[in-house]
Coordinates of C-alpha atoms and ligand atoms in Angstrom, one line a residue:
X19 CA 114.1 106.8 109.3
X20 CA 110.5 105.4 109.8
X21 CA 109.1 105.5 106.1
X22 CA 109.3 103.0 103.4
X23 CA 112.0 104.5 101.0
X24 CA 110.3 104.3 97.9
X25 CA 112.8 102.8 95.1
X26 CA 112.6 103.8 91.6
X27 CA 115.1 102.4 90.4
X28 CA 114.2 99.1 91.3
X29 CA 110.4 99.8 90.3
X30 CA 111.4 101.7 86.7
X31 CA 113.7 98.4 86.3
X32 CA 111.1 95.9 86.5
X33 CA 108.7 98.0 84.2
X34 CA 111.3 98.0 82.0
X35 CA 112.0 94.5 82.2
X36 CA 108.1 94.2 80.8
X37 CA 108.6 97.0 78.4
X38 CA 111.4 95.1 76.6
X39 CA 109.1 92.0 76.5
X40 CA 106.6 94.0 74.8
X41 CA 109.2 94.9 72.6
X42 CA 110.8 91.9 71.7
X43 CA 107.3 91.0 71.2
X44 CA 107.1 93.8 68.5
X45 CA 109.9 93.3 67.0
X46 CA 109.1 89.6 66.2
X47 CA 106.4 90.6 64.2
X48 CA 108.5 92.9 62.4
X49 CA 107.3 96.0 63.9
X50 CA 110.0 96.9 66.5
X51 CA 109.1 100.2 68.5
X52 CA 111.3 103.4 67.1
X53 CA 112.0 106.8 69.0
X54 CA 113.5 109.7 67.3
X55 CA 115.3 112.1 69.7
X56 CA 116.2 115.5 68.6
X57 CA 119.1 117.8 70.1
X58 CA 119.4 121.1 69.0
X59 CA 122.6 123.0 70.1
X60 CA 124.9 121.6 72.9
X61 CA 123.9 122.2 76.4
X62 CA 125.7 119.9 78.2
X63 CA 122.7 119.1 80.7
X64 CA 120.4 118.1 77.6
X65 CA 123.3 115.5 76.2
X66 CA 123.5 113.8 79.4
X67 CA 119.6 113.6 79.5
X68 CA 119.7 112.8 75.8
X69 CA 122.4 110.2 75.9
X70 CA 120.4 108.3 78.8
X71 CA 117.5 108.2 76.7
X72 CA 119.3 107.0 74.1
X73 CA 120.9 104.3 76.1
X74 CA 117.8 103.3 77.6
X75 CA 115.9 102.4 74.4
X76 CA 118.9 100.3 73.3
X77 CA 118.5 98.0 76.5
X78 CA 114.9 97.6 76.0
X79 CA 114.5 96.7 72.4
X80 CA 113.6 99.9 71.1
X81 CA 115.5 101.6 68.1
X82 CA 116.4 105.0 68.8
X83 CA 117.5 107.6 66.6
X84 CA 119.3 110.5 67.4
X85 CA 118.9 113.5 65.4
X86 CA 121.9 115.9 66.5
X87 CA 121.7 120.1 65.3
X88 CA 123.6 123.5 65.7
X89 CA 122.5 125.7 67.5
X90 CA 121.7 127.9 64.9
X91 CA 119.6 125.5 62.9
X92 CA 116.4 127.4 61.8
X93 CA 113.1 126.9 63.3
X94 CA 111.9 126.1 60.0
X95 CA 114.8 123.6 59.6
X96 CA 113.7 122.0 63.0
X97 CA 110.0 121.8 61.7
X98 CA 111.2 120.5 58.0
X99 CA 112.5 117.3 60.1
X100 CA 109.4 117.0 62.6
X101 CA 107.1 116.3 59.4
X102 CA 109.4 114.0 58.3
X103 CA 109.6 112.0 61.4
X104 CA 105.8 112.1 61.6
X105 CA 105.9 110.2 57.6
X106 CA 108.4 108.0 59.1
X107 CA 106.2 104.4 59.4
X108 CA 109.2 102.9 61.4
X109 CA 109.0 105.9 64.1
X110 CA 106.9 105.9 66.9
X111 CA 107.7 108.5 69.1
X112 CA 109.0 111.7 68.8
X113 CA 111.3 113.5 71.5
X114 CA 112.4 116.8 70.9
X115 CA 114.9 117.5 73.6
X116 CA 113.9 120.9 75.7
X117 CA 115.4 123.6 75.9
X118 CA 115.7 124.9 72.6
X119 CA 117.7 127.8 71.8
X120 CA 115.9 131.4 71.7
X121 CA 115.0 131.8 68.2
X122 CA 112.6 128.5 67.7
X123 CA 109.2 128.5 69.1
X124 CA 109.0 125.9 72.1
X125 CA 105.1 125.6 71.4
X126 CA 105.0 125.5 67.7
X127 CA 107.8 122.4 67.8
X128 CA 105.3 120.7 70.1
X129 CA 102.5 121.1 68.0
X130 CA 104.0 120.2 64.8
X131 CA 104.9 116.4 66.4
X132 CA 102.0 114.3 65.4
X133 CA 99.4 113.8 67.9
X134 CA 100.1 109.9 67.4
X135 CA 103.8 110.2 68.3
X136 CA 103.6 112.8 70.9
X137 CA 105.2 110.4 73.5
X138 CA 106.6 113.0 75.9
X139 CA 102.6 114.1 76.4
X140 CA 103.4 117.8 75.7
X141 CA 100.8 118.7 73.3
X142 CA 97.7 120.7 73.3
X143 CA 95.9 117.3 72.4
X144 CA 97.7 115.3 75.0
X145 CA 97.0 117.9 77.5
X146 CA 93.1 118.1 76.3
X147 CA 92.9 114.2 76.3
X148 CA 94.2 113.9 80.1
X149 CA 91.3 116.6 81.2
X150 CA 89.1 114.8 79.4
X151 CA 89.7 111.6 80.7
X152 CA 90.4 110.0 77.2
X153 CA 93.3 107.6 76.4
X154 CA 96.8 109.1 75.5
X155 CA 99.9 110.0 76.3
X156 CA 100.7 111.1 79.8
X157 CA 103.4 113.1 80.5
X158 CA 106.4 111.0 81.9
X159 CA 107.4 112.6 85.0
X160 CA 103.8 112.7 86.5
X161 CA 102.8 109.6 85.1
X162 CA 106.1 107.9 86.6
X163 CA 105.0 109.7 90.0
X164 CA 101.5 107.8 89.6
X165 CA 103.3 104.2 89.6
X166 CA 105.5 105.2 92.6
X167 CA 102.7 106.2 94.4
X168 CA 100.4 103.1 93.4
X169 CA 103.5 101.2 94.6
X170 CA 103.2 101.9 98.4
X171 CA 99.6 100.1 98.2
X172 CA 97.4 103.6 99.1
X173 CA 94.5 103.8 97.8
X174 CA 93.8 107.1 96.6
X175 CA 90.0 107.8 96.1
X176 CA 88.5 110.3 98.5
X177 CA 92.3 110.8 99.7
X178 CA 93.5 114.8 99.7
X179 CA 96.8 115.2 97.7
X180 CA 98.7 118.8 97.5
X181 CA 100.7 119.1 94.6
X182 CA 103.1 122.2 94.8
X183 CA 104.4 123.6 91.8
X184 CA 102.0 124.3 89.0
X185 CA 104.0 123.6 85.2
X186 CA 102.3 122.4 82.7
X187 CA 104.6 119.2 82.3
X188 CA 104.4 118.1 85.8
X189 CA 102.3 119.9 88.2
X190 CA 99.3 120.5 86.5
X191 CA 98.9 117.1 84.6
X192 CA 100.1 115.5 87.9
X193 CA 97.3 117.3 89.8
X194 CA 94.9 115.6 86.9
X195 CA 96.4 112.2 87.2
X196 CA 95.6 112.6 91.4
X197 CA 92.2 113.6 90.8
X198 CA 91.3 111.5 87.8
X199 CA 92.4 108.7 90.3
X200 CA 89.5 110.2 92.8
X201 CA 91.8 111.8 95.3
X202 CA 90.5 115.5 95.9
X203 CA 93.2 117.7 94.7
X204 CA 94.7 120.7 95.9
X205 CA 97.6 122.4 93.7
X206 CA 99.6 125.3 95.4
X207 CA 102.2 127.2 93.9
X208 CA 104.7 130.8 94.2
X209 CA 101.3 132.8 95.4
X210 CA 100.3 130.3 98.0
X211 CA 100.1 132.1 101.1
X212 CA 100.4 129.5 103.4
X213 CA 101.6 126.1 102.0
X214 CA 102.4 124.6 105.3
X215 CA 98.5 124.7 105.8
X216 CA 97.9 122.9 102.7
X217 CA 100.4 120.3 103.2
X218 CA 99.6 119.4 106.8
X219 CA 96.2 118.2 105.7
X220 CA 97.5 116.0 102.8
X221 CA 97.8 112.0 102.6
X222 CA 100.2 112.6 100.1
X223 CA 102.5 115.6 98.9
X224 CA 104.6 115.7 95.6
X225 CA 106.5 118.2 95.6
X226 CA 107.7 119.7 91.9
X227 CA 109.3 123.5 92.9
X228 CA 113.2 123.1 92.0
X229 CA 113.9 125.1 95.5
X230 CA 115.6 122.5 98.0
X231 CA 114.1 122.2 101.5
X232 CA 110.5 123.7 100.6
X233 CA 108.8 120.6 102.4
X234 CA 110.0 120.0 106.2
X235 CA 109.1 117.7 108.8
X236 CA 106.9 120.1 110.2
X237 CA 104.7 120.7 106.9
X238 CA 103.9 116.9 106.6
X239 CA 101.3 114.9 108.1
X240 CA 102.1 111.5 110.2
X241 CA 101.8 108.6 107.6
X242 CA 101.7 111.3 104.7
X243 CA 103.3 109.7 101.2
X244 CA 106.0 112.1 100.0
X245 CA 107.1 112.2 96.2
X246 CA 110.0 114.5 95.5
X247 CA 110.3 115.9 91.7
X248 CA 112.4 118.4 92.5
X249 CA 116.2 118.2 91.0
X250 CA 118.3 120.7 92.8
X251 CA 122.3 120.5 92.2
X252 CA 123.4 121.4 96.2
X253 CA 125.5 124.7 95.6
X254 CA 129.1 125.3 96.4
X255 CA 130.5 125.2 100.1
X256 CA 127.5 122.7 101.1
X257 CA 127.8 119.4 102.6
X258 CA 127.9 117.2 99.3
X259 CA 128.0 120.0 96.9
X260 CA 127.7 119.6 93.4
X261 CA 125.4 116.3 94.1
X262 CA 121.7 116.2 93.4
X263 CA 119.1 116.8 96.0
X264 CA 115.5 117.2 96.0
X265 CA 112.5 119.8 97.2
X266 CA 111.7 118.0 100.3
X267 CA 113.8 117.8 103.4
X268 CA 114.6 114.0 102.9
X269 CA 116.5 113.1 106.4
X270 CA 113.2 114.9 108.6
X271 CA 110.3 114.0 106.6
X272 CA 111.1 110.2 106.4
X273 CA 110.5 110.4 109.9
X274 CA 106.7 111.3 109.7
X275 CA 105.8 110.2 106.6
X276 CA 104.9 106.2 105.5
X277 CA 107.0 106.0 102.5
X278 CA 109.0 109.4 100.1
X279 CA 111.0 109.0 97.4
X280 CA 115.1 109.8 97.7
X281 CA 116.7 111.7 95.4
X282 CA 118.3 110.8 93.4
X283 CA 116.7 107.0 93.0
X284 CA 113.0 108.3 93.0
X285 CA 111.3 109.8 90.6
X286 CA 113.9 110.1 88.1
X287 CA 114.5 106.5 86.5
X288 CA 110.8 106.7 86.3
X289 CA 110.6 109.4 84.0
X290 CA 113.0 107.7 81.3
X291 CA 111.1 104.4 82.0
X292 CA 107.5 106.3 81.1
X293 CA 108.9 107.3 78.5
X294 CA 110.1 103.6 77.1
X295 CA 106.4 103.1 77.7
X296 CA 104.4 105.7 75.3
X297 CA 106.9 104.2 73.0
X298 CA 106.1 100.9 72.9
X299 CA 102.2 101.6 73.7
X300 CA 102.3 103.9 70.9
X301 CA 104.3 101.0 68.3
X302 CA 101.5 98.7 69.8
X303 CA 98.6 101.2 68.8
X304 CA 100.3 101.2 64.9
X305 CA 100.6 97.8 65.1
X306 CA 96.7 97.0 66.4
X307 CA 95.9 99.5 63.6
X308 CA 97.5 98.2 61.1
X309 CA 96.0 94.7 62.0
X310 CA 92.5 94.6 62.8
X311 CA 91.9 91.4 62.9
X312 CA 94.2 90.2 65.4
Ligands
LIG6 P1 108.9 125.0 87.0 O1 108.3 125.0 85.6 O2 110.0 126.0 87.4 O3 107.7 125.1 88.1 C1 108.0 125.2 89.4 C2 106.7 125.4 90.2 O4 107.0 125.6 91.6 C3 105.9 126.7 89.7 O5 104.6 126.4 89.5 C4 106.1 127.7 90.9 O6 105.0 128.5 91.1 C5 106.3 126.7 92.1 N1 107.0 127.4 93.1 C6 108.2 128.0 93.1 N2 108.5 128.5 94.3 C7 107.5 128.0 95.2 C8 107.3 128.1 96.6 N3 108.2 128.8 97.3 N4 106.2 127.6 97.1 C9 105.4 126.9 96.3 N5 105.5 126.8 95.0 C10 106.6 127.3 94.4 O7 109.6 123.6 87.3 P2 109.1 122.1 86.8 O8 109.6 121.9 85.4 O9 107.7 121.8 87.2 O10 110.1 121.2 87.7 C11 110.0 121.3 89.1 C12 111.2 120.5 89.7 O11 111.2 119.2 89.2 C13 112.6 121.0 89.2 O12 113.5 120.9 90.2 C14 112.9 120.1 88.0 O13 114.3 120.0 87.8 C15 112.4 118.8 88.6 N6 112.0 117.9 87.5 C16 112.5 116.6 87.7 C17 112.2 115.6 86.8 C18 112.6 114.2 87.0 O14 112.6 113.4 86.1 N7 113.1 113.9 88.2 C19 111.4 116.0 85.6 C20 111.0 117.3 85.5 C21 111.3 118.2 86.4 P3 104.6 129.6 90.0 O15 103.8 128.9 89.0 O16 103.7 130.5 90.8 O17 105.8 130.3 89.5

């Protein structure tokens, strides 16, 4: 391996260290940061990513409270405890855990979390406020990908970055971050004719499919920086199956590119760490708001 292994871990821990400064800080002046996370039904992949969440806020200062419901619970039911959160002075964030079952509107949940609490970035507003240029919540998983990136030194303006994959929670807002950053952008996606060609001209390639081995050796430019979203469990029969492995083909690519993330290590503790941080930014907005003279 020639390329700098990018560590998340050991870059979401430090921001975290600062994070629980902030709110320690906070919390001092008797305004200690609050997330509400809500779980409706039991898919066992959404506890686990619930339970980390949970876990994480305690180590950094931040009071978390977890809202638990049936499946079954009533999308009115789910939007009668949205607008109380939102009334709720001593939250500051609002996660609503995703998937949600069938019957509730993913969108509607979204919209009804108050534009101010909207930490996971999902909303129309959030969305509209990142094209725009304005201050507010970025998504976590792109925004985490920014850091990572900013952490191998490049400097992106006038730099070409491909982004493959094209959701609205990472793709698309990640493509905004890259440009907004002055990189010139180019997103590719399932219709792409030719993603190799893309690729091979880019300083930097994130890669957010959920298909293991889309990006190769032979796809990546020499000194390229690699960041791999993708979370793929490695199916039965395989060398380490059952284990977590990403969109890019790890072993190859980190000898041509400068620096990639692993996976797992990368871009995952950076998500939950983002996330800590529209927390605490957003307690710190109340907080400014509530004090204007300080
Ligand atoms: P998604 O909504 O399924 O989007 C996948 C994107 O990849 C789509 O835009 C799709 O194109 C594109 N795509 C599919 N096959 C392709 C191909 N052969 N060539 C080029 N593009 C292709 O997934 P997502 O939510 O963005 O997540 C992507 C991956 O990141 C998943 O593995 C997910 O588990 C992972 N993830 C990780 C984290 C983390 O914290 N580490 C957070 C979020 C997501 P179309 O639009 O044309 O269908």
């Amino acid at each position: 391996m020639t390329a700098l292994r990018i560590d998340g871990t050991a870059i979401a821990r430090q921001l975290r260290a600062e994070l629980a400064e902030r709110a320690a800080r906070l919390a001092s002046l008797g305004h200690r940061p609050g997330l509400a996370v809500v779980l409706v039904g039991d898919d066992p992949a959404s506890a686990i990513y619930v339970r980390n969440k949970v876990k994480a806020c305690e180590e950094t200062g931040i009071r978390s409270v977890l809202e638990r419901y049936a499946a079954d619970l009533p999308e009115g039911g789910l939007l009668a405890r949205i607008a109380a959160l939102n009334d709720d002075a001593k939250i500051h964030g609002i996660l609503v855990q995703m998937p949600l079952p069938k019957h509730i509107a993913a969108a509607k949940v979204i919209e009804a979390i108050s534009a101010d609490k909207d930490v996971d970035g999902y909303s129309i507003e959030s969305a509209g406020r990142l094209v725009a240029g304005l201050p507010g919540f970025r998504p976590c998983t792109p925004w985490g990908c920014m850091k990572l990136i900013e952490s191998t030194g490049i400097d992106l303006r006038g730099k070409h970055a491909v982004v493959i994959g094209r959701s609205n929670t990472v793709g698309k807002p990640m493509a905004l971050m890259l440009l907004q950053a002055d990189a010139t952008v180019t997103i590719c996606h399932s219709r792409t004719p030719d993603l190799a060609e893309h690729t091979r001209r880019a300083d930097v390639v994130v890669a957010a499919v959920g298909r293991r081995h889309t990006l190769t050796a032979a796809m990546v430019k020499p000194g390229a920086v690699v960041i791999d979203v993708g979370m793929n469990r490695i199916a039965d029969g395989e060398p380490r199956t059952g284990k977590l492995s990403g969109d890019v083909d790890f072993e190859t690519v980190a000898e041509v590119a400068s620096a990639i993330t692993p996976v797992p290590g990368g871009v995952g503790p950076m998500t939950i760490a983002m996330l800590l941080a529209n927390t605490v930014e957003s307690a710190e907005r109340k907080w400014r708001s509530a004090t204007p003279l300080v």
